[in-house]
CSV table of C-alpha atoms in Angstrom, one decimal:
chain,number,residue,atom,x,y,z
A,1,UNK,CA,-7.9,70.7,-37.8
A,2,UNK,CA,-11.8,72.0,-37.9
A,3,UNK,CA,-12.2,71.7,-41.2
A,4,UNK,CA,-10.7,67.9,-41.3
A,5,UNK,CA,-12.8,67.2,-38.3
A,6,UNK,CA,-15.9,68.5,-40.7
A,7,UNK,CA,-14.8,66.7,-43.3
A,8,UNK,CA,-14.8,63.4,-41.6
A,9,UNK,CA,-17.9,64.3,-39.7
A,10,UNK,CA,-19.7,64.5,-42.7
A,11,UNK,CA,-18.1,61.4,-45.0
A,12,UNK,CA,-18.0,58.0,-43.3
A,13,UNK,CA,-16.2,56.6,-45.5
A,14,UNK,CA,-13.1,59.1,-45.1
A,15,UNK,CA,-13.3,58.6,-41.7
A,16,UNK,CA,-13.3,55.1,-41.7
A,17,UNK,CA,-10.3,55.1,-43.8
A,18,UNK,CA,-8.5,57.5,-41.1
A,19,UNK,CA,-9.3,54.9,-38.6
A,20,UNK,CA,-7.8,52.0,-40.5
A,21,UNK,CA,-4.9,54.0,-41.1
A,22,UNK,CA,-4.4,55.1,-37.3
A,23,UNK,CA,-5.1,51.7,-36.1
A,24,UNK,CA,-2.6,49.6,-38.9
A,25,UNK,CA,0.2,52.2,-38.1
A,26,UNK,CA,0.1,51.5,-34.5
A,27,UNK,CA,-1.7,48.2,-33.4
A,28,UNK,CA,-1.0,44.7,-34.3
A,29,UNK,CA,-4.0,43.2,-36.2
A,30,UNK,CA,-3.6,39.6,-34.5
A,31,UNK,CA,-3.0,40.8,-31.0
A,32,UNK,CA,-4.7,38.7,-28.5
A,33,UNK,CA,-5.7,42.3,-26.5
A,34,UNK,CA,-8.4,42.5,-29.2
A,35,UNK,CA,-8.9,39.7,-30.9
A,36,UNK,CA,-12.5,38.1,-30.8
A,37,UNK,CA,-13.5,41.5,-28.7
A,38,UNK,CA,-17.1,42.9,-29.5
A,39,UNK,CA,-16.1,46.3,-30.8
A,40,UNK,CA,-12.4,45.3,-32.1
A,41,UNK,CA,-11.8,48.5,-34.6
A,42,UNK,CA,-12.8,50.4,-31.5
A,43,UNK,CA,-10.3,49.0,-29.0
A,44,UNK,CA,-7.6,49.1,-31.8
A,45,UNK,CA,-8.2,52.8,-32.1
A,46,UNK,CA,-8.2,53.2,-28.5
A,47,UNK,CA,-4.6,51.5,-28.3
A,48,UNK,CA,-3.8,53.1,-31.0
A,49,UNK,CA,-4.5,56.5,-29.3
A,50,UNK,CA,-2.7,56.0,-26.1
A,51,UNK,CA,0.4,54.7,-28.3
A,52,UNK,CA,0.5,58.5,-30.2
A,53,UNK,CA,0.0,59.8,-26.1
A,54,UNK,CA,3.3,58.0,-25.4
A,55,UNK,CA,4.6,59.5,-28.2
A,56,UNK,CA,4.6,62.7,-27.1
A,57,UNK,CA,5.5,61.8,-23.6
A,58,UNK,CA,7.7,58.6,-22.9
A,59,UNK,CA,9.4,58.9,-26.7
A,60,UNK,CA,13.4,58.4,-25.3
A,61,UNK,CA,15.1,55.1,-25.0
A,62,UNK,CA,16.5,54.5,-21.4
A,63,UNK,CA,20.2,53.5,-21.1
A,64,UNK,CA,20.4,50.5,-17.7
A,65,UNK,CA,23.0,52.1,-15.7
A,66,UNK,CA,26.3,50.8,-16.4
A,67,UNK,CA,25.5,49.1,-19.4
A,68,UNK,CA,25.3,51.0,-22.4
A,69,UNK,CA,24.0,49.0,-24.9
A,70,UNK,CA,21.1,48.0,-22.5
A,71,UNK,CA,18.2,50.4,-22.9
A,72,UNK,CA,14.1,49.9,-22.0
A,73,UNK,CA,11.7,52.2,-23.3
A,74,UNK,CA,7.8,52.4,-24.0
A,75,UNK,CA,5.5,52.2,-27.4
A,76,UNK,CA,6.2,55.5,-27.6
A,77,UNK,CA,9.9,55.1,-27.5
A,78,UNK,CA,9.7,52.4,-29.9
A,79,UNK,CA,7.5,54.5,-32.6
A,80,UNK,CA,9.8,57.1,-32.2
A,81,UNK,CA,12.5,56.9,-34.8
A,82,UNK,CA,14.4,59.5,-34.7
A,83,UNK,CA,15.2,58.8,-31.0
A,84,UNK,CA,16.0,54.9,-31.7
A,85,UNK,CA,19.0,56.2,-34.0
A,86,UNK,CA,20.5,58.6,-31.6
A,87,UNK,CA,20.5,55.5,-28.8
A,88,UNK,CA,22.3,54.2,-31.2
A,89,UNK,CA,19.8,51.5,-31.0
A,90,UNK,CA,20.2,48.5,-33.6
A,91,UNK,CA,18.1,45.5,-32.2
A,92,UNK,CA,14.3,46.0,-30.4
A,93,UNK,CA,12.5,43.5,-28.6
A,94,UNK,CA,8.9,43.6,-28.4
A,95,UNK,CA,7.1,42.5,-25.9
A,96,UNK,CA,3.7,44.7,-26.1
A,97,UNK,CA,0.6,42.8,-26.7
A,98,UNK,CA,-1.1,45.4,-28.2
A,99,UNK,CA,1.7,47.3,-30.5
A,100,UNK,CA,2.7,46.8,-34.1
A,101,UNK,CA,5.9,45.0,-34.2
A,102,UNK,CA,8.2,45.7,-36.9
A,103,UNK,CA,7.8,49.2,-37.2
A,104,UNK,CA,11.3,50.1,-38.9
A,105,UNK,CA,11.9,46.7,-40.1
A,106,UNK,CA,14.2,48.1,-42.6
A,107,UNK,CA,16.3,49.6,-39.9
A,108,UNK,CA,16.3,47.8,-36.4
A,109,UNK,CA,16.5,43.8,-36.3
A,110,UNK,CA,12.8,43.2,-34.2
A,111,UNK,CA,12.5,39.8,-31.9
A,112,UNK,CA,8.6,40.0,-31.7
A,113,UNK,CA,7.5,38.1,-28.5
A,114,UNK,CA,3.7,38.7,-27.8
A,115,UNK,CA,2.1,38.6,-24.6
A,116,UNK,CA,5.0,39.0,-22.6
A,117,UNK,CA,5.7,36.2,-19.9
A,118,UNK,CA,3.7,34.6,-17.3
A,119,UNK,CA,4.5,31.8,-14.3
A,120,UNK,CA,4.4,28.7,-16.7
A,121,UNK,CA,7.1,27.0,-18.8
A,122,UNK,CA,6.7,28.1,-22.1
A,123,UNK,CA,6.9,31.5,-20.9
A,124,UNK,CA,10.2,30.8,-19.3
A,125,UNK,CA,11.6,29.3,-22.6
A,126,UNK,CA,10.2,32.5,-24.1
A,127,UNK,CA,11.9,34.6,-21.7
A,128,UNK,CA,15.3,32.8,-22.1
A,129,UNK,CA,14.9,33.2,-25.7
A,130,UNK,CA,14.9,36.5,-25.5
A,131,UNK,CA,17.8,36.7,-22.8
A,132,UNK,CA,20.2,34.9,-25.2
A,133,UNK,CA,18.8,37.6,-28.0
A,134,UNK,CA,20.2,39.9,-25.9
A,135,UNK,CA,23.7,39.2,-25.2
A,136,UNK,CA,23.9,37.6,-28.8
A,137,UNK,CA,23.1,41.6,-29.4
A,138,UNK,CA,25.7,42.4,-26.9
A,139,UNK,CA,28.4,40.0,-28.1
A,140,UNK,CA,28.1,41.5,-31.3
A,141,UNK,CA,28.4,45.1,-30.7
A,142,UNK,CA,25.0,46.4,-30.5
A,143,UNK,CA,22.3,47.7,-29.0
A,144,UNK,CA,19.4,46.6,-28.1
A,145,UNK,CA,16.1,48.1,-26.2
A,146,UNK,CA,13.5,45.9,-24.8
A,147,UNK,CA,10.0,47.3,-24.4
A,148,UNK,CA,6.2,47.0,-23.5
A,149,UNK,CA,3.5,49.1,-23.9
A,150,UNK,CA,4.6,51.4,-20.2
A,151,UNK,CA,8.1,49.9,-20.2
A,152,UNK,CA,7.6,49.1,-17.0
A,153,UNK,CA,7.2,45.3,-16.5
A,154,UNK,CA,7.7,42.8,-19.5
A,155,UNK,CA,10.1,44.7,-20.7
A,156,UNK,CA,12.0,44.8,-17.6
A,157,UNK,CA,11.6,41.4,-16.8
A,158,UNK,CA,13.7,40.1,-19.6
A,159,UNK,CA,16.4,43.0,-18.8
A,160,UNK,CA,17.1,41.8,-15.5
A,161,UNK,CA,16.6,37.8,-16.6
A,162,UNK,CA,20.0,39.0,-18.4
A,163,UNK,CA,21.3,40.9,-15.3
A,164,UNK,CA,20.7,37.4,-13.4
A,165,UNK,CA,22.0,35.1,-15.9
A,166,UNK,CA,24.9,36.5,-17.4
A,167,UNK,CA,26.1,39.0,-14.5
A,168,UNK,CA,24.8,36.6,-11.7
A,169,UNK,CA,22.5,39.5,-10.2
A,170,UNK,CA,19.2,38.4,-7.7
A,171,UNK,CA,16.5,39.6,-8.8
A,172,UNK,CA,16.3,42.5,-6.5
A,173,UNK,CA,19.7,43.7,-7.4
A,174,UNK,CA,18.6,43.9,-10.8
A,175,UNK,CA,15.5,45.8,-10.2
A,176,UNK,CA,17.2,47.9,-8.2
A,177,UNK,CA,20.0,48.9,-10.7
A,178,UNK,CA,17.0,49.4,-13.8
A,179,UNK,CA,14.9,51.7,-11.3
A,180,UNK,CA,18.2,54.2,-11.5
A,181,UNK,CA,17.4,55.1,-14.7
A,182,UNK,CA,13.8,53.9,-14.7
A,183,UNK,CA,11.8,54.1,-11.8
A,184,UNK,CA,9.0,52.9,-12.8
A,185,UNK,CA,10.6,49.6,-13.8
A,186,UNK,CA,8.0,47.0,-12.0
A,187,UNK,CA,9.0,43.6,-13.1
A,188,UNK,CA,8.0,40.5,-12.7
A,189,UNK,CA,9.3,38.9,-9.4
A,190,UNK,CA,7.6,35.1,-9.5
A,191,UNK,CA,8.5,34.5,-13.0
A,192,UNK,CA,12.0,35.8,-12.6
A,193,UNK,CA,12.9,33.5,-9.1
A,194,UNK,CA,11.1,30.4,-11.1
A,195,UNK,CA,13.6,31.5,-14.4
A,196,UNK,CA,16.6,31.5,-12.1
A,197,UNK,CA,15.3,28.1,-10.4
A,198,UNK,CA,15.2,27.0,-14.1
A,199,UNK,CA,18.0,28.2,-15.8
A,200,UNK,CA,20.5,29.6,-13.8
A,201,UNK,CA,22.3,26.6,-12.6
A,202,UNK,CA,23.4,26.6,-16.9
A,203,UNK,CA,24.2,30.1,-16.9
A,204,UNK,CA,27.8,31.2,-18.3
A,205,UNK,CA,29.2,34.3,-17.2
A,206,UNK,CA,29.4,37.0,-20.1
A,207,UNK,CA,32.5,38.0,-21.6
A,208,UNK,CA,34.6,41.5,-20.1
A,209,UNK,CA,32.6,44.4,-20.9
């Protein structure tokens, strides 16, 4: 490690190729986070470092009680391959600003949705687009895990849009049954009471499972 750190101390344009490749691995390059930021490589990398943090840390897909093809997870779970594979995972949705979507195209079907959901209408759509990507994952046999950067709020918003549509949950009682198994699970209560206001009154209950 001293010896690369010496190496890229004393060439620039090694260690501006490291940087590229740490920031291309982990960041998306037309994230609003960034974009049109003074210093954009720099806030990139900075992402880019606390995504390899989470890594090491926050790297396991978490099952929803009760529902095992259900699971939330981090960037870190989502960079994380060899975990994704033992879930048993098959479809991800992303809803981190920041993080490269895609990662495993190869492997995992991706539903990229960037910049997560706010209290407005095209968010709504957004989030009902990805609850029906869900239990199309679930009516098919799957699995899929929704995550954010923390999967803490985003990606637990469109978990328990699911739980309200298609198992007629309030939005406490979803919250409630996520925190079980993630309890840091914080998501978002406005835009989940204006979704059910929306689109609840069309909601079908799910086949047995």
């Amino acid at each position: 490690d001293k010896l690369l750190f010496t190496f890229l101390a004393k060439y620039p344009f090694a260690r501006d190729f490291v940087v590229e490749l740490v920031i291309d691995d982990y960041t998306n390059p037309e994230s609003s986070a960034y974009q049109g930021v003074a210093g954009e490589v720099y806030s990139r990398l900075d992402y880019a470092l606390e995504a390899m943090e989470l890594y090491e840390v926050d790297y396991e897909p978490v099952m929803i009680k009760g529902h095992p093809f259900l699971y939330v997870g981090s960037v870190g779970a989502s960079f994380t391959y060899g975990s994704l594979v033992k879930a048993g995972i098959t479809h991800i949705v992303d809803l981190s600003t920041a993080a490269k979507c895609n990662q495993f195209k190869d492997d995992f079907e991706y539903l990229c949705l960037e910049d997560g959901f706010h209290n407005d209408d095209e968010s709504l759509e957004k989030l009902d687009h990805g609850v029906e990507f869900v239990e199309h994952v679930r009516k098919n046999g799957g699995k899929v895990m929704s995550h954010d950067w923390y999967g803490t709020t985003n990606s637990c918003t469109l978990l328990v849009g699911w739980l309200m549509k298609y198992e007629g949950m309030g939005v406490k009682e979803g919250t409630t049954l996520i925190q079980k198994t993630r309890p840091m699970a914080q998501p978002y209560v406005h835009v989940l009471e204006k979704y059910g206001k929306k689109y609840l009154s069309r909601a079908n209950p799910p086949d047995a499972h």
